[in-house]
Coordinates of N, CA, C and O in Angstrom, one line a residue:
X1451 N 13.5 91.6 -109.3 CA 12.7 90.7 -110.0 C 11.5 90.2 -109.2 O 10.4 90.1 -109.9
X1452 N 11.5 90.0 -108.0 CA 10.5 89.8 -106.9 C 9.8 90.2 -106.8 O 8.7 89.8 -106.7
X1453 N 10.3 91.5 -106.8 CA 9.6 93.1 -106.7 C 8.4 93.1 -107.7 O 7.2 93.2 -107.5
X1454 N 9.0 92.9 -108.7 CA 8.1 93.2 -110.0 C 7.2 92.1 -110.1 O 6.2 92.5 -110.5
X1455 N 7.0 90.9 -109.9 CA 6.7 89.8 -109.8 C 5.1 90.2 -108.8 O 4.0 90.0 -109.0
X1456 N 5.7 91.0 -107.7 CA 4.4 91.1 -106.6 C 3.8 92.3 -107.3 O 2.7 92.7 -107.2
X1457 N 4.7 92.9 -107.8 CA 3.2 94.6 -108.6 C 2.4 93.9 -109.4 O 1.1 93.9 -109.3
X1458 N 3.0 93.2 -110.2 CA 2.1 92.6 -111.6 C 0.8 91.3 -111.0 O -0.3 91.1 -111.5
X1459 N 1.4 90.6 -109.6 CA 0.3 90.0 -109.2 C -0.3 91.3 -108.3 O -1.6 91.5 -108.3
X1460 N 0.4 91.9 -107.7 CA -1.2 93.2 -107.2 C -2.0 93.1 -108.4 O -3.0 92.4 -108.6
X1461 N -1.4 93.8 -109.2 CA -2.3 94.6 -110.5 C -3.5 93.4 -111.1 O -4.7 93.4 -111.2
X1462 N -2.8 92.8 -111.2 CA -3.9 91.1 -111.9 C -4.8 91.3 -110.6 O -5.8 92.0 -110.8
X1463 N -4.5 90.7 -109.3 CA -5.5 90.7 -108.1 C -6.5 91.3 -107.8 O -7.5 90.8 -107.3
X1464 N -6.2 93.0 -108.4 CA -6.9 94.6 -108.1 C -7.7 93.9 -109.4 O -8.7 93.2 -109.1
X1465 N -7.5 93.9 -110.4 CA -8.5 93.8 -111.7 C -9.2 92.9 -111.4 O -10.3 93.3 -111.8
X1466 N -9.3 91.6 -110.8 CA -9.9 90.5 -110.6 C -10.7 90.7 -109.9 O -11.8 90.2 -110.2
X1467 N -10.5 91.6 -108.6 CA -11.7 91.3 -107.5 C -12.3 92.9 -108.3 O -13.4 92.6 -108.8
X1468 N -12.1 93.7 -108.5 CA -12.4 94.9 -109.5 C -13.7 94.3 -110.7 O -14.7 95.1 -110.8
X1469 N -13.6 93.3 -111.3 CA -14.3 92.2 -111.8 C -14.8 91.9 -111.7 O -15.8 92.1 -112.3
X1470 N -14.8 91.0 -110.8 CA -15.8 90.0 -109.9 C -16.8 91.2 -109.1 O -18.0 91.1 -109.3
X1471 N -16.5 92.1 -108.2 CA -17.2 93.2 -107.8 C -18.6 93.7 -108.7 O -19.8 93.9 -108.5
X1472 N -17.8 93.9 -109.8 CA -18.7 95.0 -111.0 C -19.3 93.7 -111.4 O -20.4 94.1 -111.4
X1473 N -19.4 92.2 -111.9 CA -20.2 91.3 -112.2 C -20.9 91.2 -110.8 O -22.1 91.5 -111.1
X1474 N -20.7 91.1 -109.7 CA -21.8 91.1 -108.7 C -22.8 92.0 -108.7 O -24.0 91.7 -109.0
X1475 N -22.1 93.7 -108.4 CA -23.1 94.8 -108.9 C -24.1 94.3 -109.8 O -25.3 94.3 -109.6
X1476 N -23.5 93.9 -111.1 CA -24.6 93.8 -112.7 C -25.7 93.0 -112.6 O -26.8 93.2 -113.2
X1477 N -25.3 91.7 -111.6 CA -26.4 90.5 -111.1 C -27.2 90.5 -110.3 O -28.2 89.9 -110.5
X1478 N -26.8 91.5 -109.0 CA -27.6 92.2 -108.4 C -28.5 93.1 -109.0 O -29.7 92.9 -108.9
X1479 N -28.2 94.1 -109.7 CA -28.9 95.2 -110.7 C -29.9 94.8 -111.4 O -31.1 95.1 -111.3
X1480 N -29.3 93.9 -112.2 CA -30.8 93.1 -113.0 C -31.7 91.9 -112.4 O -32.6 91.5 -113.0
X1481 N -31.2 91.4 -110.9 CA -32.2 90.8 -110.3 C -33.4 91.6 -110.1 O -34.6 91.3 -110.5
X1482 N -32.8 93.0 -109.0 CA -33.3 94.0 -108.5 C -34.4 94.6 -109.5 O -35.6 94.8 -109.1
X1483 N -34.1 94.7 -110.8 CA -34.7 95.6 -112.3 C -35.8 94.2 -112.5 O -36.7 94.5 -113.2
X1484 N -35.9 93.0 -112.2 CA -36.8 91.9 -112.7 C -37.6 91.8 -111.3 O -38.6 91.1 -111.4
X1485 N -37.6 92.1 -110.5 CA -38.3 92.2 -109.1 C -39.4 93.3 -109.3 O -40.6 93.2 -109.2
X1486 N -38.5 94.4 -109.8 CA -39.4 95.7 -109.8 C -40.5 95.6 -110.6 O -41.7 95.7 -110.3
X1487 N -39.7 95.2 -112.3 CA -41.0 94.8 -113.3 C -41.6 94.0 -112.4 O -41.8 94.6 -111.4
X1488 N -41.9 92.8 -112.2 CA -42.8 91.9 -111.6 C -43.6 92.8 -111.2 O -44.7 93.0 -111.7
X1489 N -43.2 93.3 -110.1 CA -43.8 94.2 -109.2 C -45.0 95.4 -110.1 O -46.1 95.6 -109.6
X1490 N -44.4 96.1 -111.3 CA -45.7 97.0 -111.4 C -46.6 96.1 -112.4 O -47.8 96.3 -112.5
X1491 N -45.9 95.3 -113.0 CA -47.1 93.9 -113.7 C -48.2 93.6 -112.9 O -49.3 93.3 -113.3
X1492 N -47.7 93.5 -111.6 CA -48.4 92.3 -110.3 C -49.4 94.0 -110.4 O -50.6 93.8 -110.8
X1493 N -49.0 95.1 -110.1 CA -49.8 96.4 -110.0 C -50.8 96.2 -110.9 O -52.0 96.3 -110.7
X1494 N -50.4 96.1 -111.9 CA -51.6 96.6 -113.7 C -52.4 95.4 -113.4 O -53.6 95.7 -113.5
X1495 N -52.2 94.0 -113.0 CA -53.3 92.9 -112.5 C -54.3 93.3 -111.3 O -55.5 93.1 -111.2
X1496 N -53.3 94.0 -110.3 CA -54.1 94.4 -109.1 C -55.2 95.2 -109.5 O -56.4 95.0 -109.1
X1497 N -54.9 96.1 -110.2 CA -55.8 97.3 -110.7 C -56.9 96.4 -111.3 O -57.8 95.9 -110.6
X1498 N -56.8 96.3 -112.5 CA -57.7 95.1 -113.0 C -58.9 94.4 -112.1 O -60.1 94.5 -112.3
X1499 N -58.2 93.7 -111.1 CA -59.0 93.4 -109.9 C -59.6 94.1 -109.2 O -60.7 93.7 -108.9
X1500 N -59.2 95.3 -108.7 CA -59.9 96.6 -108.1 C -60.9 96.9 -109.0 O -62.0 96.7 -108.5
X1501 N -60.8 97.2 -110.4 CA -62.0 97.8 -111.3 C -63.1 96.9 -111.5 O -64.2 97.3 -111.9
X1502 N -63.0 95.3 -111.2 CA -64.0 94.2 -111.2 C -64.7 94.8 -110.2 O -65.7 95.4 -110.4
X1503 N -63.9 94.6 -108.7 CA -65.0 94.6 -107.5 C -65.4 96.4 -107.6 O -66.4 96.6 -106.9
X1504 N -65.0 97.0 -107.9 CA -65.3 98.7 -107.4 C -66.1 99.3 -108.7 O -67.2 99.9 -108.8
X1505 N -65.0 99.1 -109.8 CA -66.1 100.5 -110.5 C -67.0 99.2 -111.7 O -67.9 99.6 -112.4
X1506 N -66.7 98.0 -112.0 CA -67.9 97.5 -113.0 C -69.3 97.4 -112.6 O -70.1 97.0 -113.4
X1507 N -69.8 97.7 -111.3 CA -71.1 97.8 -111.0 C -71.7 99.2 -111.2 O -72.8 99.3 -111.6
X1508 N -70.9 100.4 -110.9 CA -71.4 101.4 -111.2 C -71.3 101.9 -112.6 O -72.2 102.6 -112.9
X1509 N -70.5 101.6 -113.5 CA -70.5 101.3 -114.9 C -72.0 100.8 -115.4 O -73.0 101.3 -116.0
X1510 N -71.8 99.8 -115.1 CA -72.8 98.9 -115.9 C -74.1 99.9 -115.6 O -75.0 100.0 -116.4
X1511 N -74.3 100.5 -114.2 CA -75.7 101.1 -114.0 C -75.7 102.3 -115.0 O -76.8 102.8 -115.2
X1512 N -74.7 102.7 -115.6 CA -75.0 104.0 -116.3 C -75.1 103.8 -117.6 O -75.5 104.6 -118.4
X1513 N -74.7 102.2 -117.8 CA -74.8 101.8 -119.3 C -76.0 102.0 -119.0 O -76.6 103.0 -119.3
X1514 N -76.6 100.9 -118.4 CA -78.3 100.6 -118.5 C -79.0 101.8 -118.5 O -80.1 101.7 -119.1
X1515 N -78.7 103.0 -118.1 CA -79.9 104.3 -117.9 C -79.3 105.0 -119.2 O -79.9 105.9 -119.7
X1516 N -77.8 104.5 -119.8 CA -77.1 105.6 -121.0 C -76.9 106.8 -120.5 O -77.2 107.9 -121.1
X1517 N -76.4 106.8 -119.5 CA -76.0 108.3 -118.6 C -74.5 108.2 -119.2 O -73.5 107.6 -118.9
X1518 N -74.7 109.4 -120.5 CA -73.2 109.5 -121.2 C -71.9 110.3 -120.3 O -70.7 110.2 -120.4
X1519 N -72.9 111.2 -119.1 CA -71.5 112.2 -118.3 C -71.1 110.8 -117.7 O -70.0 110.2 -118.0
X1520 N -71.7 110.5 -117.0 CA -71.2 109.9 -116.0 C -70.2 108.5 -116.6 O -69.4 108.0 -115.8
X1521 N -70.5 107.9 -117.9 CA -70.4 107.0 -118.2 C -68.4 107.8 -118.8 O -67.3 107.1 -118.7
X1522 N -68.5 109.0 -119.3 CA -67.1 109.2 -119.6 C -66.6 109.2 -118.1 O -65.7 108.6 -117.7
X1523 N -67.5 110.0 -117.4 CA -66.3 110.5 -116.1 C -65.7 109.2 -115.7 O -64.5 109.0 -115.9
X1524 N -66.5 108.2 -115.1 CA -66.1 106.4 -114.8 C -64.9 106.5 -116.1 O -63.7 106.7 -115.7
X1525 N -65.1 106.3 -117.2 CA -63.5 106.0 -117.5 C -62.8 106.9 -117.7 O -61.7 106.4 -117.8
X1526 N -62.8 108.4 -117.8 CA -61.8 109.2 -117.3 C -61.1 108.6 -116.1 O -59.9 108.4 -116.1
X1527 N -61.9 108.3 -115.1 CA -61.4 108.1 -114.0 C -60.6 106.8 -113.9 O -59.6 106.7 -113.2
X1528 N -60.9 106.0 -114.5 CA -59.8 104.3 -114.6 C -58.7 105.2 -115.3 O -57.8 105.4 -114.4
X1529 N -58.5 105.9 -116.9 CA -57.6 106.4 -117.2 C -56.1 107.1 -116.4 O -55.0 107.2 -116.7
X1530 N -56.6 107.4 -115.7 CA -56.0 108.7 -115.0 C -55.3 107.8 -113.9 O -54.9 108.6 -113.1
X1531 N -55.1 106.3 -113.6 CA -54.2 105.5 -113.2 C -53.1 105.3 -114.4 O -53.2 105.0 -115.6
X1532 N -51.8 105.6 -113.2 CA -50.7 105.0 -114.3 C -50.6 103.7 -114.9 O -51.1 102.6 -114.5
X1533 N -50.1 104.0 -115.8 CA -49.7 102.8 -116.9 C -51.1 102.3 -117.5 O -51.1 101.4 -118.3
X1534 N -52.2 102.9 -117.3 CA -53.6 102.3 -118.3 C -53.8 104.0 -119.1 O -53.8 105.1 -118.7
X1535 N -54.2 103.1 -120.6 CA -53.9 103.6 -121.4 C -55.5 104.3 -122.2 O -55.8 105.3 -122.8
X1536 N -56.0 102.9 -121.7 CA -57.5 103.1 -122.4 C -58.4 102.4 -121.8 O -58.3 101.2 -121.3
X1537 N -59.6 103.2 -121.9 CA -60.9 102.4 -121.2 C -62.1 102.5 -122.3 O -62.1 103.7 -122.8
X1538 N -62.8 101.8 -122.6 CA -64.1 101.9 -123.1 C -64.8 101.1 -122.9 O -64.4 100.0 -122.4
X1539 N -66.3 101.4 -123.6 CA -67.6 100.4 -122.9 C -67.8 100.4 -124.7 O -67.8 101.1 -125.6
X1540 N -67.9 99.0 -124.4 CA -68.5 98.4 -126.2 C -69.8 97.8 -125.8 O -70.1 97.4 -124.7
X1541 N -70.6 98.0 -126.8 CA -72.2 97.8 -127.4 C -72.3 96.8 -128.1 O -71.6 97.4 -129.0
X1542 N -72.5 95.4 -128.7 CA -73.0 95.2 -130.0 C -71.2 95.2 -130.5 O -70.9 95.6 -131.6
X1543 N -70.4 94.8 -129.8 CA -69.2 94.6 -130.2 C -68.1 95.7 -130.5 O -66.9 95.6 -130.8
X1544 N -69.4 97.5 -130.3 CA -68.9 98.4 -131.1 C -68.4 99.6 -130.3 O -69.3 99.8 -129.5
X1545 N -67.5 100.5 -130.1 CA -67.3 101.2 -128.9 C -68.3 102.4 -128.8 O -68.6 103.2 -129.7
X1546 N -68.8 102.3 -127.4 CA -69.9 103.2 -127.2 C -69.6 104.3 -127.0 O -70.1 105.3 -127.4
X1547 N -68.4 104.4 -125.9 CA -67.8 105.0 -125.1 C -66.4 105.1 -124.8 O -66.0 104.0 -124.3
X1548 N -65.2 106.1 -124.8 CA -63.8 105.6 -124.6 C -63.2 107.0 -124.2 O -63.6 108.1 -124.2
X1549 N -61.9 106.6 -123.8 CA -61.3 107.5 -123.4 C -60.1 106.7 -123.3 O -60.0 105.5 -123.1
X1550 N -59.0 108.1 -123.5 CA -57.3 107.7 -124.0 C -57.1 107.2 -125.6 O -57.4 107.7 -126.7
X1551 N -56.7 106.4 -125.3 CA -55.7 106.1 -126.4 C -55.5 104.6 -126.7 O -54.5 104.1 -126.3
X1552 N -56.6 103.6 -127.8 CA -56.3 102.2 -127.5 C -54.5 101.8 -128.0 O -54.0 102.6 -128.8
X1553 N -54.0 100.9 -127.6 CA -52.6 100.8 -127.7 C -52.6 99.8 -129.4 O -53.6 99.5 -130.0
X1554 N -51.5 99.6 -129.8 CA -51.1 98.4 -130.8 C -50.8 97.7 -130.1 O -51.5 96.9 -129.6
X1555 N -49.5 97.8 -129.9 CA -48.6 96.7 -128.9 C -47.7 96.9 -127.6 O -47.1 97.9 -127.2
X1556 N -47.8 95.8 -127.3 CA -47.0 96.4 -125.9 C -47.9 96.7 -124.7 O -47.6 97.7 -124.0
X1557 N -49.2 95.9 -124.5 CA -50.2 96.7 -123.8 C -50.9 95.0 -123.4 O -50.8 93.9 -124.1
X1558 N -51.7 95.3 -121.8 CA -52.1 94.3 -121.1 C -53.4 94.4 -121.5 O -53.8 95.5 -121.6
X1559 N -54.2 93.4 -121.7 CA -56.5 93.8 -122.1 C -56.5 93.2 -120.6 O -55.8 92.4 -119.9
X1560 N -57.5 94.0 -120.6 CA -58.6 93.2 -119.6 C -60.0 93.3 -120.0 O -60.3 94.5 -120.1
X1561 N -60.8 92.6 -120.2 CA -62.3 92.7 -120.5 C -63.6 92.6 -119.4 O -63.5 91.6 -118.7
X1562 N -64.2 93.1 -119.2 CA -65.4 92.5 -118.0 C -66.4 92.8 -118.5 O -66.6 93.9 -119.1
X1563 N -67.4 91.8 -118.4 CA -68.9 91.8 -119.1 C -69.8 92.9 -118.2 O -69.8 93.0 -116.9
X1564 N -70.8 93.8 -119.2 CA -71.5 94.3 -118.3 C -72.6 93.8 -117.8 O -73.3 94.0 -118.8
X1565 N -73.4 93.3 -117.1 CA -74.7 92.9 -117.2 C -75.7 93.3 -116.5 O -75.5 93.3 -115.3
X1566 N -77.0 93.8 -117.0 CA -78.0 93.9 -116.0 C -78.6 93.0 -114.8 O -78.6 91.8 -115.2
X1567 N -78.9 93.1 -114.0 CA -79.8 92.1 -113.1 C -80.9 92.3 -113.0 O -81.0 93.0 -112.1
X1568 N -81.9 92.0 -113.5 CA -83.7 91.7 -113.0 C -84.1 90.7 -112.5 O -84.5 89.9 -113.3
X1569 N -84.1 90.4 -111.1 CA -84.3 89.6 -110.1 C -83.6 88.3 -110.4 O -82.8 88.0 -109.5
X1570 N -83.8 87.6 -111.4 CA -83.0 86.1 -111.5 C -82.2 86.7 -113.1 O -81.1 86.8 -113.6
X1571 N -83.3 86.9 -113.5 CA -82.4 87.4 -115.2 C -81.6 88.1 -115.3 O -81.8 89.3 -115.0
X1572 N -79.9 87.6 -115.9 CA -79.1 88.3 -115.9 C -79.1 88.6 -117.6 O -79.3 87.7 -118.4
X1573 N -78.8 90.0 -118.0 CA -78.9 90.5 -119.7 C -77.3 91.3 -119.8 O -77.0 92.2 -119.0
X1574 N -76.6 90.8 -120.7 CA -75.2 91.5 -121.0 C -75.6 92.6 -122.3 O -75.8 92.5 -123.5
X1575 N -75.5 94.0 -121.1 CA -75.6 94.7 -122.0 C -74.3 95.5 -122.4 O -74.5 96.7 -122.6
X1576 N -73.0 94.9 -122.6 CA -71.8 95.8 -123.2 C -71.2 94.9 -122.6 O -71.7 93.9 -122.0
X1577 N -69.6 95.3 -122.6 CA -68.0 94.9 -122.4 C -67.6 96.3 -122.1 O -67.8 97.3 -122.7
X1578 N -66.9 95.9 -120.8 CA -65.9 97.3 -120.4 C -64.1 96.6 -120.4 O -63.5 95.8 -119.7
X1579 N -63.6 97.7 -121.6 CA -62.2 96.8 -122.1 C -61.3 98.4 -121.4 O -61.6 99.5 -121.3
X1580 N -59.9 97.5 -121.1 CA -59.3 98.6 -120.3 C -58.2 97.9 -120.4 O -58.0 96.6 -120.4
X1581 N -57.2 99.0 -120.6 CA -56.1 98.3 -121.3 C -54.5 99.4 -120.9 O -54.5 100.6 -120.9
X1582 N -53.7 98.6 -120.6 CA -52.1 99.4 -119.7 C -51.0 99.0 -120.7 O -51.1 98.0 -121.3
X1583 N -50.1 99.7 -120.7 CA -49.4 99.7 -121.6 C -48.0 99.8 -120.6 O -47.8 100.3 -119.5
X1584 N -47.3 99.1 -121.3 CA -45.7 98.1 -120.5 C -44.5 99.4 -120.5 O -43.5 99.6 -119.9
X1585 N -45.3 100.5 -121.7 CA -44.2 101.5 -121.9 C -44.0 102.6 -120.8 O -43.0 103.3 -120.8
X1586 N -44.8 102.5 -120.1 CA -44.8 103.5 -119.0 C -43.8 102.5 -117.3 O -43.5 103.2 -116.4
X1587 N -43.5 101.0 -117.3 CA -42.9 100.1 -116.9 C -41.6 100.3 -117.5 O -40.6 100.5 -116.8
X1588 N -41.6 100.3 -118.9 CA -40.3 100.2 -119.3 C -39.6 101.3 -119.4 O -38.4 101.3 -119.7
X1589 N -40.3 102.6 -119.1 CA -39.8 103.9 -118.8 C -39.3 104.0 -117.3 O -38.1 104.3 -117.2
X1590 N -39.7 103.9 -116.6 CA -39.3 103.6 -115.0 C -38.4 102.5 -114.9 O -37.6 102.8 -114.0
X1591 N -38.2 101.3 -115.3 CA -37.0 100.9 -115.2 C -36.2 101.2 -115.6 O -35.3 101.1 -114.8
X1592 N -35.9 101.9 -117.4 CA -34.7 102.2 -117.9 C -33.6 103.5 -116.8 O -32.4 103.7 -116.6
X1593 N -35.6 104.4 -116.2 CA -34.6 105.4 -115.4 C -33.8 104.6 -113.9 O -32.7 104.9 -113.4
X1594 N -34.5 103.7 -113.5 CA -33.7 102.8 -112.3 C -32.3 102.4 -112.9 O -31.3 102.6 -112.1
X1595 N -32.1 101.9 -114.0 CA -31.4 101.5 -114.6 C -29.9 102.4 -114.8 O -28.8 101.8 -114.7
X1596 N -30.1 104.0 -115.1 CA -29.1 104.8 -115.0 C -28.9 105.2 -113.6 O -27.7 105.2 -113.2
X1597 N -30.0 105.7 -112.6 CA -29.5 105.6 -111.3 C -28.7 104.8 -110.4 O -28.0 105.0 -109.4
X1598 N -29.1 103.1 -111.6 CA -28.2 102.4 -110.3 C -26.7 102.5 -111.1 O -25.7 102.6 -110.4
X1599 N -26.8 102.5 -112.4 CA -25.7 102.6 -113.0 C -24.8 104.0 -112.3 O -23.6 103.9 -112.3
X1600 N -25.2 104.7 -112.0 CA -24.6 106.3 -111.5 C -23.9 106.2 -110.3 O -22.7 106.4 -110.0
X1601 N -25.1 105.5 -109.6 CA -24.5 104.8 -108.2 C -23.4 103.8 -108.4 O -22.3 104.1 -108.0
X1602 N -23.6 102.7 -108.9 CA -22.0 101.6 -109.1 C -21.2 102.6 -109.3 O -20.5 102.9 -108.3
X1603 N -21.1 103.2 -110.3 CA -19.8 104.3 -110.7 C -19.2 104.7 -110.0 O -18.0 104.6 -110.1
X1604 N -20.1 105.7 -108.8 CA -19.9 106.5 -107.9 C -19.0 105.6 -106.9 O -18.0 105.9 -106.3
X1605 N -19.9 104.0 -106.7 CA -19.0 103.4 -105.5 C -17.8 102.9 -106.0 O -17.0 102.4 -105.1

C-alpha cells in the first residue's frame, strides 16, 4: 500500500514539475517572440530615420530637375529593404512616382516633405511616402515560433 502510495506521488511529482517546466519554456518563448518584434519594429523606425538623413536630400534634387531614372532607381532602392513595401513621391497630393506595392492594412507610413532651398526660401515641392508592412515581421516570428516549439519538444 506504501508502495503504491510513493508511484502515484512520483507520477503526480513527474507531471507537476513536467508542467511547470513546459509553462516556464511558453513564458520564456513568448517573452523572447515580443523582444524580437520590438526589435524589427525598432528596425522599420530606424530605417525611416536613415531615409530622412541619407536619401531625402538626394530625392528631393531629382524632383526639382524631374530626373524620372533616377527618381525610380531612389525608390527602387528604399524598396528593396525588408519589410518596406512601398515608396513614392506625390505632387499636388498626387503620385508622381512609385514603386512596389501600396499596402491596406497592416503597414507602418512614414511621410517626409520634399523641399527646395533657394538661399533663405524654402518651396515644398512633393511628399516622399514609404511604407513597411508588419507581414514580413509576422512571418519571421511565426517561423521562430515553430523552431522554438521543435526545440522545447526535442528537450
Amino acid at each position: 500500500m506504501f508502495a503504491l502510495y510513493r508511484t502515484h506521488l512520483a507520477h503526480r511529482l513527474t507531471v507537476q514539475v513536467i508542467l511547470f517546466s513546459s509553462a516556464i519554456a511558453v513564458l520564456a518563448t513568448v517573452f523572447q517572440l515580443y523582444i524580437e518584434y520590438r526589435k524589427d519594429v525598432q528596425g522599420i523606425y530606424q530605417f525611416f530615420q536613415l531615409i530622412e538623413k541619407s536619401s531625402v536630400r538626394p530625392i528631393e534634387e531629382s524632383v526639382w530637375i524631374l530626373d524620372d531614372l533616377q527618381i525610380e532607381l531612389q525608390l527602387e532602392g528604399l524598396i528593396k529593404r525588408q519589410d518596406i513595401t512601398y515608396a513614392a513621391v506625390l505632387m499636388d497630393d498626387q503620385v508622381s512616382w512609385a514603386k512596389g506595392t501600396p499596402g491596406t492594412n497592416n503597414i507602418l507610413t512614414h511621410s517626409f516633405p520634399l523641399v527646395h532651398r533657394v538661399r533663405e526660401n524654402v518651396e515644398l515641392i512633393g511628399q516622399l511616402r514609404v511604407e513597411a508592412s508588419y507581414e514580413g515581421i509576422y512571418q519571421r516570428l511565426w517561423e521562430r515560433v515553430i523552431i522554438m516549439l521543435m526545440r522545447n519538444e526535442m528537450k
